[in-house]
Amino acid sequence: MLLVAALTACQGKKEQEEPAMDMQQAGQRAEALLDGTMEAIHPSVKWVYGTPSETPCSTGLNRPTGTTTVFRSRNILTVVSKQRRGELLEQVRRYWEQQGARDFSVFSDKDVPRIRATTSDGFSVVLQVGDIGNVFVRAGAGCVADSAMTYPAETPGTPGGPKKEELKPREHSDFWSSGEVRRSSTS
């Protein structure tokens, strides 16, 4: 009887470790999370696709597992002033919370703040301000089943997409950019 219980427990654990989706499905889910996040920001911001990331998962002995971690991203091109960053993070946090995200982690640095959370279906979502004032949002899932992938047409580094990722914010917004000195294009 003890052997049957042990085998059942191992089989149950093995079933839980199987990926619930493949790379294509994870990429599509990440894109949907990012699209929703961008739509939740008011007033709206200009953004572009960021470079996607796929990292093969491996055993502790560096052997492939047939699974891959998939991340997609958005780079916000609207200049978000230091004075408005807290508002941006708060809008995104509220949206993610409404979508069922949990396990929030906030890094409240005045120059490079960040917020992270986990969705109810296990995706990581991150909004971060970079050291040049660039703002980006990432979403992804770890160790999903390997599969072929497709990407939105304007995704950097993919067929038909731009060669280089745009990072530097350059679009002015009366709301989001307030408090920043607007530079002329001749300087």
C-alpha atoms as a PDB file:
ATOM      1  CA  MET A   1       0.000   0.000   0.000  1.00  0.00           C
ATOM      2  CA  LEU A   2       2.850   2.388   0.815  1.00  0.00           C
ATOM      3  CA  LEU A   3       4.434   1.731  -2.609  1.00  0.00           C
ATOM      4  CA  VAL A   4       1.148   2.542  -4.380  1.00  0.00           C
ATOM      5  CA  ALA A   5       0.855   5.831  -2.453  1.00  0.00           C
ATOM      6  CA  ALA A   6       4.454   6.767  -3.303  1.00  0.00           C
ATOM      7  CA  LEU A   7       3.978   5.978  -7.015  1.00  0.00           C
ATOM      8  CA  THR A   8       0.734   7.940  -7.114  1.00  0.00           C
ATOM      9  CA  ALA A   9       2.453  10.935  -5.487  1.00  0.00           C
ATOM     10  CA  CYS A  10       5.320  10.798  -8.025  1.00  0.00           C
ATOM     11  CA  GLN A  11       2.916  10.515 -10.954  1.00  0.00           C
ATOM     12  CA  GLY A  12       0.892  13.440  -9.618  1.00  0.00           C
ATOM     13  CA  LYS A  13       4.050  15.518  -9.302  1.00  0.00           C
ATOM     14  CA  LYS A  14       5.145  14.598 -12.816  1.00  0.00           C
ATOM     15  CA  GLU A  15       1.769  15.713 -14.204  1.00  0.00           C
ATOM     16  CA  GLN A  16       2.097  19.076 -12.445  1.00  0.00           C
ATOM     17  CA  GLU A  17       5.528  19.674 -13.955  1.00  0.00           C
ATOM     18  CA  GLU A  18       4.333  19.231 -17.550  1.00  0.00           C
ATOM     19  CA  PRO A  19       4.080  22.609 -19.314  1.00  0.00           C
ATOM     20  CA  ALA A  20       0.505  23.820 -19.603  1.00  0.00           C
ATOM     21  CA  MET A  21       1.214  25.524 -22.940  1.00  0.00           C
ATOM     22  CA  ASP A  22       3.765  25.713 -25.732  1.00  0.00           C
ATOM     23  CA  MET A  23       6.013  28.598 -26.822  1.00  0.00           C
ATOM     24  CA  GLN A  24       3.504  29.906 -29.386  1.00  0.00           C
ATOM     25  CA  GLN A  25       0.682  29.945 -26.833  1.00  0.00           C
ATOM     26  CA  ALA A  26       2.933  31.584 -24.221  1.00  0.00           C
ATOM     27  CA  GLY A  27       4.004  34.236 -26.740  1.00  0.00           C
ATOM     28  CA  GLN A  28       0.385  34.979 -27.611  1.00  0.00           C
ATOM     29  CA  ARG A  29      -0.613  35.176 -23.942  1.00  0.00           C
ATOM     30  CA  ALA A  30       2.323  37.511 -23.205  1.00  0.00           C
ATOM     31  CA  GLU A  31       1.299  39.732 -26.148  1.00  0.00           C
ATOM     32  CA  ALA A  32      -2.274  39.883 -24.815  1.00  0.00           C
ATOM     33  CA  LEU A  33      -1.031  40.840 -21.336  1.00  0.00           C
ATOM     34  CA  LEU A  34       1.146  43.587 -22.820  1.00  0.00           C
ATOM     35  CA  ASP A  35      -1.609  44.885 -25.106  1.00  0.00           C
ATOM     36  CA  GLY A  36      -3.982  45.100 -22.145  1.00  0.00           C
ATOM     37  CA  THR A  37      -1.357  46.872 -20.054  1.00  0.00           C
ATOM     38  CA  MET A  38      -0.711  49.468 -22.752  1.00  0.00           C
ATOM     39  CA  GLU A  39      -4.457  50.051 -23.174  1.00  0.00           C
ATOM     40  CA  ALA A  40      -4.843  50.560 -19.408  1.00  0.00           C
ATOM     41  CA  ILE A  41      -2.479  53.562 -19.387  1.00  0.00           C
ATOM     42  CA  HIS A  42      -4.363  56.897 -19.532  1.00  0.00           C
ATOM     43  CA  PRO A  43      -3.679  59.191 -21.182  1.00  0.00           C
ATOM     44  CA  SER A  44      -2.273  56.747 -23.724  1.00  0.00           C
ATOM     45  CA  VAL A  45       1.445  56.496 -24.459  1.00  0.00           C
ATOM     46  CA  LYS A  46       3.330  55.783 -27.687  1.00  0.00           C
ATOM     47  CA  TRP A  47       5.089  52.418 -27.655  1.00  0.00           C
ATOM     48  CA  VAL A  48       6.925  49.928 -29.863  1.00  0.00           C
ATOM     49  CA  TYR A  49       7.586  46.209 -29.623  1.00  0.00           C
ATOM     50  CA  GLY A  50      10.702  45.222 -27.708  1.00  0.00           C
ATOM     51  CA  THR A  51      13.051  42.386 -28.601  1.00  0.00           C
ATOM     52  CA  PRO A  52      11.571  39.022 -27.588  1.00  0.00           C
ATOM     53  CA  SER A  53      13.508  36.599 -25.425  1.00  0.00           C
ATOM     54  CA  GLU A  54      13.504  32.804 -25.557  1.00  0.00           C
ATOM     55  CA  THR A  55      15.865  30.922 -23.252  1.00  0.00           C
ATOM     56  CA  PRO A  56      16.025  27.109 -23.300  1.00  0.00           C
ATOM     57  CA  CYS A  57      15.438  25.526 -19.904  1.00  0.00           C
ATOM     58  CA  SER A  58      17.919  22.877 -18.800  1.00  0.00           C
ATOM     59  CA  THR A  59      18.532  20.380 -16.048  1.00  0.00           C
ATOM     60  CA  GLY A  60      21.059  21.142 -13.358  1.00  0.00           C
ATOM     61  CA  LEU A  61      23.564  19.352 -15.601  1.00  0.00           C
ATOM     62  CA  ASN A  62      22.925  21.726 -18.518  1.00  0.00           C
ATOM     63  CA  ARG A  63      20.925  19.154 -20.483  1.00  0.00           C
ATOM     64  CA  PRO A  64      17.924  20.409 -22.489  1.00  0.00           C
ATOM     65  CA  THR A  65      14.471  19.693 -21.110  1.00  0.00           C
ATOM     66  CA  GLY A  66      12.425  20.379 -24.252  1.00  0.00           C
ATOM     67  CA  THR A  67      11.087  23.540 -22.661  1.00  0.00           C
ATOM     68  CA  THR A  68      11.854  27.247 -23.075  1.00  0.00           C
ATOM     69  CA  THR A  69      11.260  30.442 -21.117  1.00  0.00           C
ATOM     70  CA  VAL A  70       9.442  32.989 -23.310  1.00  0.00           C
ATOM     71  CA  PHE A  71       9.291  36.779 -22.753  1.00  0.00           C
ATOM     72  CA  ARG A  72       7.808  39.563 -24.872  1.00  0.00           C
ATOM     73  CA  SER A  73       8.103  43.296 -24.238  1.00  0.00           C
ATOM     74  CA  ARG A  74       6.955  46.816 -25.057  1.00  0.00           C
ATOM     75  CA  ASN A  75       9.131  49.938 -24.967  1.00  0.00           C
ATOM     76  CA  ILE A  76       7.324  53.169 -24.149  1.00  0.00           C
ATOM     77  CA  LEU A  77       8.506  55.980 -26.440  1.00  0.00           C
ATOM     78  CA  THR A  78       6.580  58.685 -24.589  1.00  0.00           C
ATOM     79  CA  VAL A  79       8.837  60.635 -22.237  1.00  0.00           C
ATOM     80  CA  VAL A  80       7.614  59.917 -18.700  1.00  0.00           C
ATOM     81  CA  SER A  81       8.955  62.553 -16.307  1.00  0.00           C
ATOM     82  CA  LYS A  82      10.276  61.588 -12.880  1.00  0.00           C
ATOM     83  CA  GLN A  83       7.253  63.390 -11.439  1.00  0.00           C
ATOM     84  CA  ARG A  84       4.845  61.112 -13.386  1.00  0.00           C
ATOM     85  CA  ARG A  85       6.573  57.729 -12.952  1.00  0.00           C
ATOM     86  CA  GLY A  86       4.695  56.934  -9.742  1.00  0.00           C
ATOM     87  CA  GLU A  87       1.372  57.554 -11.500  1.00  0.00           C
ATOM     88  CA  LEU A  88       2.380  55.255 -14.366  1.00  0.00           C
ATOM     89  CA  LEU A  89       3.407  52.455 -11.999  1.00  0.00           C
ATOM     90  CA  GLU A  90       0.195  52.870 -10.000  1.00  0.00           C
ATOM     91  CA  GLN A  91      -2.035  52.682 -13.101  1.00  0.00           C
ATOM     92  CA  VAL A  92      -0.274  49.522 -14.237  1.00  0.00           C
ATOM     93  CA  ARG A  93      -0.386  47.975 -10.760  1.00  0.00           C
ATOM     94  CA  ARG A  94      -4.148  48.617 -10.509  1.00  0.00           C
ATOM     95  CA  TYR A  95      -4.733  47.073 -13.940  1.00  0.00           C
ATOM     96  CA  TRP A  96      -2.675  43.979 -13.158  1.00  0.00           C
ATOM     97  CA  GLU A  97      -4.451  43.609  -9.818  1.00  0.00           C
ATOM     98  CA  GLN A  98      -7.849  43.828 -11.583  1.00  0.00           C
ATOM     99  CA  GLN A  99      -6.629  41.060 -13.904  1.00  0.00           C
ATOM    100  CA  GLY A 100      -5.909  38.802 -10.918  1.00  0.00           C
ATOM    101  CA  ALA A 101      -2.156  39.359 -10.564  1.00  0.00           C
ATOM    102  CA  ARG A 102      -0.629  38.728  -7.133  1.00  0.00           C
ATOM    103  CA  ASP A 103       2.740  38.565  -5.376  1.00  0.00           C
ATOM    104  CA  PHE A 104       3.549  42.183  -6.145  1.00  0.00           C
ATOM    105  CA  SER A 105       7.085  43.411  -5.653  1.00  0.00           C
ATOM    106  CA  VAL A 106       7.814  47.140  -5.833  1.00  0.00           C
ATOM    107  CA  PHE A 107      11.278  48.665  -6.067  1.00  0.00           C
ATOM    108  CA  SER A 108      10.760  52.355  -5.255  1.00  0.00           C
ATOM    109  CA  ASP A 109      14.079  53.775  -6.408  1.00  0.00           C
ATOM    110  CA  LYS A 110      13.663  57.444  -7.417  1.00  0.00           C
ATOM    111  CA  ASP A 111      15.606  56.961 -10.675  1.00  0.00           C
ATOM    112  CA  VAL A 112      14.851  53.373 -11.755  1.00  0.00           C
ATOM    113  CA  PRO A 113      11.593  52.202 -10.114  1.00  0.00           C
ATOM    114  CA  ARG A 114      10.150  48.786 -10.943  1.00  0.00           C
ATOM    115  CA  ILE A 115       7.017  46.785 -10.236  1.00  0.00           C
ATOM    116  CA  ARG A 116       6.664  43.010 -10.679  1.00  0.00           C
ATOM    117  CA  ALA A 117       3.774  40.618 -10.257  1.00  0.00           C
ATOM    118  CA  THR A 118       2.594  37.128 -11.158  1.00  0.00           C
ATOM    119  CA  THR A 119      -0.657  36.552 -13.018  1.00  0.00           C
ATOM    120  CA  SER A 120      -3.136  33.872 -11.959  1.00  0.00           C
ATOM    121  CA  ASP A 121      -1.910  31.670 -14.848  1.00  0.00           C
ATOM    122  CA  GLY A 122       1.742  31.947 -13.783  1.00  0.00           C
ATOM    123  CA  PHE A 123       3.064  34.675 -16.084  1.00  0.00           C
ATOM    124  CA  SER A 124       5.562  37.202 -14.771  1.00  0.00           C
ATOM    125  CA  VAL A 125       4.819  40.840 -15.580  1.00  0.00           C
ATOM    126  CA  VAL A 126       7.318  43.661 -15.020  1.00  0.00           C
ATOM    127  CA  LEU A 127       7.255  47.416 -15.599  1.00  0.00           C
ATOM    128  CA  GLN A 128      10.642  49.067 -15.158  1.00  0.00           C
ATOM    129  CA  VAL A 129      12.248  52.440 -15.733  1.00  0.00           C
ATOM    130  CA  GLY A 130      15.748  52.214 -17.179  1.00  0.00           C
ATOM    131  CA  ASP A 131      18.722  54.410 -16.389  1.00  0.00           C
ATOM    132  CA  ILE A 132      18.153  56.657 -19.452  1.00  0.00           C
ATOM    133  CA  GLY A 133      14.518  57.246 -18.470  1.00  0.00           C
ATOM    134  CA  ASN A 134      13.253  54.567 -20.828  1.00  0.00           C
ATOM    135  CA  VAL A 135      10.222  52.624 -19.654  1.00  0.00           C
ATOM    136  CA  PHE A 136       9.570  49.052 -20.674  1.00  0.00           C
ATOM    137  CA  VAL A 137       7.051  46.358 -19.823  1.00  0.00           C
ATOM    138  CA  ARG A 138       7.773  42.607 -20.058  1.00  0.00           C
ATOM    139  CA  ALA A 139       5.553  39.552 -19.755  1.00  0.00           C
ATOM    140  CA  GLY A 140       6.467  35.906 -19.990  1.00  0.00           C
ATOM    141  CA  ALA A 141       6.347  32.368 -18.705  1.00  0.00           C
ATOM    142  CA  GLY A 142       9.021  29.912 -17.677  1.00  0.00           C
ATOM    143  CA  CYS A 143       9.706  26.517 -19.187  1.00  0.00           C
ATOM    144  CA  VAL A 144       6.834  26.041 -21.632  1.00  0.00           C
ATOM    145  CA  ALA A 145       6.906  23.251 -24.245  1.00  0.00           C
ATOM    146  CA  ASP A 146       9.168  23.901 -27.236  1.00  0.00           C
ATOM    147  CA  SER A 147       7.321  24.824 -30.445  1.00  0.00           C
ATOM    148  CA  ALA A 148       7.557  27.060 -33.487  1.00  0.00           C
ATOM    149  CA  MET A 149       6.920  30.765 -32.836  1.00  0.00           C
ATOM    150  CA  THR A 150       5.358  33.671 -34.683  1.00  0.00           C
ATOM    151  CA  TYR A 151       5.740  37.341 -33.787  1.00  0.00           C
ATOM    152  CA  PRO A 152       3.914  40.603 -34.498  1.00  0.00           C
ATOM    153  CA  ALA A 153       5.230  42.192 -37.723  1.00  0.00           C
ATOM    154  CA  GLU A 154       7.123  45.050 -36.053  1.00  0.00           C
ATOM    155  CA  THR A 155       9.027  42.884 -33.544  1.00  0.00           C
ATOM    156  CA  PRO A 156      12.771  43.749 -33.538  1.00  0.00           C
ATOM    157  CA  GLY A 157      15.151  41.018 -34.654  1.00  0.00           C
ATOM    158  CA  THR A 158      12.464  38.916 -36.348  1.00  0.00           C
ATOM    159  CA  PRO A 159      11.708  38.530 -40.069  1.00  0.00           C
ATOM    160  CA  GLY A 160      10.131  41.771 -41.296  1.00  0.00           C
ATOM    161  CA  GLY A 161      10.859  43.591 -38.052  1.00  0.00           C
ATOM    162  CA  PRO A 162      13.395  46.346 -37.402  1.00  0.00           C
ATOM    163  CA  LYS A 163      17.009  45.286 -36.924  1.00  0.00           C
ATOM    164  CA  LYS A 164      17.446  47.400 -33.794  1.00  0.00           C
ATOM    165  CA  GLU A 165      15.238  47.868 -30.741  1.00  0.00           C
ATOM    166  CA  GLU A 166      14.097  51.425 -29.955  1.00  0.00           C
ATOM    167  CA  LEU A 167      14.745  52.274 -26.317  1.00  0.00           C
ATOM    168  CA  LYS A 168      15.097  56.036 -25.999  1.00  0.00           C
ATOM    169  CA  PRO A 169      11.862  57.894 -25.264  1.00  0.00           C
ATOM    170  CA  ARG A 170      11.291  60.779 -27.702  1.00  0.00           C
ATOM    171  CA  GLU A 171       7.552  61.523 -27.825  1.00  0.00           C
ATOM    172  CA  HIS A 172       6.233  64.457 -25.773  1.00  0.00           C
ATOM    173  CA  SER A 173       2.982  64.223 -23.819  1.00  0.00           C
ATOM    174  CA  ASP A 174       1.386  67.196 -22.094  1.00  0.00           C
ATOM    175  CA  PHE A 175       0.553  64.890 -19.190  1.00  0.00           C
ATOM    176  CA  TRP A 176       3.288  62.235 -18.975  1.00  0.00           C
ATOM    177  CA  SER A 177       6.210  64.492 -19.876  1.00  0.00           C
ATOM    178  CA  SER A 178       5.260  67.383 -17.589  1.00  0.00           C
ATOM    179  CA  GLY A 179       8.071  68.469 -15.330  1.00  0.00           C
ATOM    180  CA  GLU A 180      10.702  67.586 -17.951  1.00  0.00           C
ATOM    181  CA  VAL A 181      12.576  70.171 -19.980  1.00  0.00           C
ATOM    182  CA  ARG A 182      11.591  69.720 -23.607  1.00  0.00           C
ATOM    183  CA  ARG A 183      14.651  69.731 -25.848  1.00  0.00           C
ATOM    184  CA  SER A 184      14.526  71.170 -29.332  1.00  0.00           C
ATOM    185  CA  SER A 185      15.562  68.942 -32.230  1.00  0.00           C
ATOM    186  CA  THR A 186      18.467  71.298 -33.058  1.00  0.00           C
ATOM    187  CA  SER A 187      20.295  70.926 -29.745  1.00  0.00           C
END
